[in-house]
Structures are given as structure tokens and as C-alpha cells.
Amino acid sequence: MPNRTTRIIYALIIIGLFGGGAFYWFFKDARLPVGRFEINMAAVRALADGQDGPLPSEIRVERITTFHFPFAAVVTGESFSMIDIPVMTYQVLWPDRSLIIDTGMDQEMAKTMATDFDPTAFARTTKAMSQAEQIVLTHEHIDHIGGLTHNPDLTGLLPALRLTREQMDHPEQSGDARLPKTALEGFTPLAYDKYHALAPGVVLIKAPGHTPGSQMVYVKRADGAEILFLGDIAWNIRSVETTKPRPRFISQFVLGEDRDNVMRELIEIKRISDETPGLMLVAGHDGTVIRKLVEAGILVPGFKAP
Ligand SMILES: [Zn+2]
């Protein structure tokens, strides 16, 4: 029979092995799942080009607020140093109309998670929503739907709102930004299979995984520039570069994602990115990507009246 010291050593080894294994499983494991998520870029482009009217001339961005997470919570295998998680909204502009991608969140919703809030940026987003021909959400989480939920003219926005069936069917995903029960009475959600031609140059790509209602937004500008808004499939572009999603601890135990599907989507996004020179990827919360696209003139800071 082992003496007390030996038993303690055995216990520590077992705890060490189990703890190390658990840490690996929660924070490091990114083994590839079976199965494939496919994006047919030829089909997406055909839908973007095949609608009547000119392609969009400009895309604008607002930075509403900023969270701060350890990088290791954002991308599997990264360090535990803190990084910015900015919350953005986008305005796609044609000469005579506009479309909003994501609506941010108001100051009340942001205050528990964020260190800053730009009321002017949020006010411009709110105003632009009421002037937009269409409003579309990459998904139904609070930092993307919140600007809609508490909009003082929610009823007036419904004709422009392209909330999908999956987004409407999963109000639990919206947390404190859950739409009031009566708000969507009589509202017909957008239903589509794989791709949806939303406007000249703009195509939705269904991509469940981060949430049931997640979708990407492909935009082709009149000058030929192609931008793919990933929503929160990737919070940071590093997830695409490494094809590593959020760690399992965050993905499955905090967010309740279909992590395997997110990983399949990351693999396909990387593939089309590698095979499509010039395609610009906008991750959900990557301030560095936004800064570079602003410097390159692809995104213009600040919404404007269309
Ligand atoms: Zn988000």
C-alpha cells in the first residue's frame, strides 16, 4: 500500500493530467470536424450582378462601443492578453438608397460589457436605419440587434427589416435585446435556402453555427471591390487565418454555438479567400481589419444621410 506521500504524488499527477486535459479541451482543442460547408462564389457573384440597378458606390462604418476579452477567449490557442472587441454597424450606399448591416446596441445595453460608448455614432446609426431601404442583421445577438430592439420607431422600421425566419425563431439568442412579443405581429420574415439576392451587389449567405440565424453579407461595389461581412463566425480575422474558432469553453459553454459548423465555415472562408484575390473579409469584431480597410478607402468612417 503506498504511503501518504506517494498517494499525494499520485493524486497530483492525476489532477495534473485531468486539469491539463480539461484546459486543453476547453481552450486549445481545434481538431477539424468531418463534413464541409460550401460557398459557391460563382453563384454568389451571379446573384450580386444579376439584379436590376447599379452596384453600391460606398460602404460606411460606425464604431459604437468596445468590449475587451482575452485573445484566448476569441481564438483557440491564442494568448490570454486582452484585446479590443469593437461593436460596428455598416451602411451600404447607392446613389439613391441605402442598406444597413447590423444595428449595434444602445448605451444601456452596452454598459455592463463595454468601457466606452459613442452616442453620436449610435445616433447616426439610428437615424440611418429610419432612412434605409433595407436593414439586415448578420445574426440575432444583442450587439447586432440591440439598436433595432430599442429603436423608438420600431414599427416604422418593419417594412425595411429583413429579419430572417431563423433570427425571428430564436429570440432567446438576443438576451436583453429580445424584441417585445407584440413587435413582430404580422411581420413576414425573410426565408431563403442558401443564398439570397438582397439588392444589386448584395447577397446573403446562410451560415448557421454561431447562432441559428447567422448569415454572411457579400457586397460587390460598382468599382468591383468585393467585401464579405462574416458576422461573428469570426470575431477576429485570426480565426480565418488559423481556421480556429472560439475555444470550446466560450463556444459551447458560454455561447451555445454549433462549434463544428463554425469551424467548417472558417475552413471554407479561408479557401475562398485564398482563391479569390482581392476579396476583403470583415470579421465581426476586429478593429485592426476595420482600420486597414478605412486606410485603403474600402470603408468610410461615419454614416451619412443617403
Ligand atoms: Zn457580436
JSON list of C-alpha atoms in Angstrom, two decimals, residues 58-64 86-93 98-104 125 128-129 132 134-136 138 144 217 219 227-232 281-287 289-290 293-294 298-300 303:
[
{"chain": "A", "resi": 58, "resn": "GLU", "atom": "CA", "xyz": [-19.79, 53.28, -50.95]},
{"chain": "A", "resi": 59, "resn": "ILE", "atom": "CA", "xyz": [-19.71, 51.42, -47.62]},
{"chain": "A", "resi": 60, "resn": "ARG", "atom": "CA", "xyz": [-19.57, 53.33, -44.34]},
{"chain": "A", "resi": 61, "resn": "VAL", "atom": "CA", "xyz": [-18.84, 52.16, -40.82]},
{"chain": "A", "resi": 62, "resn": "GLU", "atom": "CA", "xyz": [-19.64, 53.29, -37.29]},
{"chain": "A", "resi": 63, "resn": "ARG", "atom": "CA", "xyz": [-17.86, 52.10, -34.15]},
{"chain": "A", "resi": 64, "resn": "ILE", "atom": "CA", "xyz": [-20.49, 52.13, -31.42]},
{"chain": "A", "resi": 86, "resn": "PRO", "atom": "CA", "xyz": [-15.30, 46.83, -31.10]},
{"chain": "A", "resi": 87, "resn": "VAL", "atom": "CA", "xyz": [-19.01, 46.78, -31.99]},
{"chain": "A", "resi": 88, "resn": "MET", "atom": "CA", "xyz": [-19.64, 48.08, -35.50]},
{"chain": "A", "resi": 89, "resn": "THR", "atom": "CA", "xyz": [-22.51, 48.95, -37.83]},
{"chain": "A", "resi": 90, "resn": "TYR", "atom": "CA", "xyz": [-22.31, 49.33, -41.62]},
{"chain": "A", "resi": 91, "resn": "GLN", "atom": "CA", "xyz": [-24.14, 51.44, -44.20]},
{"chain": "A", "resi": 92, "resn": "VAL", "atom": "CA", "xyz": [-24.11, 50.35, -47.85]},
{"chain": "A", "resi": 93, "resn": "LEU", "atom": "CA", "xyz": [-24.91, 53.28, -50.15]},
{"chain": "A", "resi": 98, "resn": "SER", "atom": "CA", "xyz": [-29.05, 52.68, -48.56]},
{"chain": "A", "resi": 99, "resn": "LEU", "atom": "CA", "xyz": [-28.92, 49.44, -46.61]},
{"chain": "A", "resi": 100, "resn": "ILE", "atom": "CA", "xyz": [-27.84, 48.88, -43.00]},
{"chain": "A", "resi": 101, "resn": "ILE", "atom": "CA", "xyz": [-25.88, 45.82, -41.87]},
{"chain": "A", "resi": 102, "resn": "ASP", "atom": "CA", "xyz": [-26.26, 45.31, -38.09]},
{"chain": "A", "resi": 103, "resn": "THR", "atom": "CA", "xyz": [-27.63, 47.86, -35.66]},
{"chain": "A", "resi": 104, "resn": "GLY", "atom": "CA", "xyz": [-25.23, 47.83, -32.68]},
{"chain": "A", "resi": 125, "resn": "THR", "atom": "CA", "xyz": [-26.93, 54.62, -36.91]},
{"chain": "A", "resi": 128, "resn": "ALA", "atom": "CA", "xyz": [-29.71, 55.97, -40.91]},
{"chain": "A", "resi": 129, "resn": "MET", "atom": "CA", "xyz": [-31.92, 52.98, -40.05]},
{"chain": "A", "resi": 132, "resn": "ALA", "atom": "CA", "xyz": [-32.65, 52.86, -45.12]},
{"chain": "A", "resi": 134, "resn": "GLN", "atom": "CA", "xyz": [-33.37, 47.64, -46.04]},
{"chain": "A", "resi": 135, "resn": "ILE", "atom": "CA", "xyz": [-31.97, 46.62, -42.64]},
{"chain": "A", "resi": 136, "resn": "VAL", "atom": "CA", "xyz": [-30.27, 43.26, -42.32]},
{"chain": "A", "resi": 138, "resn": "THR", "atom": "CA", "xyz": [-25.63, 39.17, -39.54]},
{"chain": "A", "resi": 144, "resn": "HIS", "atom": "CA", "xyz": [-26.07, 43.35, -33.57]},
{"chain": "A", "resi": 217, "resn": "VAL", "atom": "CA", "xyz": [-23.28, 39.50, -46.31]},
{"chain": "A", "resi": 219, "resn": "VAL", "atom": "CA", "xyz": [-21.13, 43.17, -51.13]},
{"chain": "A", "resi": 227, "resn": "ILE", "atom": "CA", "xyz": [-16.28, 42.61, -49.35]},
{"chain": "A", "resi": 228, "resn": "LEU", "atom": "CA", "xyz": [-17.56, 39.67, -47.31]},
{"chain": "A", "resi": 229, "resn": "PHE", "atom": "CA", "xyz": [-19.01, 40.54, -43.90]},
{"chain": "A", "resi": 230, "resn": "LEU", "atom": "CA", "xyz": [-18.55, 37.41, -41.80]},
{"chain": "A", "resi": 231, "resn": "GLY", "atom": "CA", "xyz": [-20.70, 38.45, -38.87]},
{"chain": "A", "resi": 232, "resn": "ASP", "atom": "CA", "xyz": [-19.44, 36.65, -35.77]},
{"chain": "A", "resi": 281, "resn": "LEU", "atom": "CA", "xyz": [-13.06, 39.80, -45.21]},
{"chain": "A", "resi": 282, "resn": "VAL", "atom": "CA", "xyz": [-14.66, 41.77, -42.38]},
{"chain": "A", "resi": 283, "resn": "ALA", "atom": "CA", "xyz": [-14.65, 39.77, -39.13]},
{"chain": "A", "resi": 284, "resn": "GLY", "atom": "CA", "xyz": [-17.32, 40.60, -36.57]},
{"chain": "A", "resi": 285, "resn": "HIS", "atom": "CA", "xyz": [-15.22, 42.47, -34.03]},
{"chain": "A", "resi": 286, "resn": "ASP", "atom": "CA", "xyz": [-11.74, 43.13, -35.44]},
{"chain": "A", "resi": 287, "resn": "GLY", "atom": "CA", "xyz": [-10.67, 46.76, -35.10]},
{"chain": "A", "resi": 289, "resn": "VAL", "atom": "CA", "xyz": [-9.19, 44.94, -40.05]},
{"chain": "A", "resi": 290, "resn": "ILE", "atom": "CA", "xyz": [-11.52, 47.96, -39.95]},
{"chain": "A", "resi": 293, "resn": "LEU", "atom": "CA", "xyz": [-9.97, 48.93, -44.73]},
{"chain": "A", "resi": 294, "resn": "VAL", "atom": "CA", "xyz": [-10.56, 52.56, -43.78]},
{"chain": "A", "resi": 298, "resn": "ILE", "atom": "CA", "xyz": [-12.83, 50.48, -48.76]},
{"chain": "A", "resi": 299, "resn": "LEU", "atom": "CA", "xyz": [-14.75, 51.62, -45.67]},
{"chain": "A", "resi": 300, "resn": "VAL", "atom": "CA", "xyz": [-15.55, 55.25, -44.91]},
{"chain": "A", "resi": 303, "resn": "PHE", "atom": "CA", "xyz": [-22.75, 57.18, -41.70]}
]
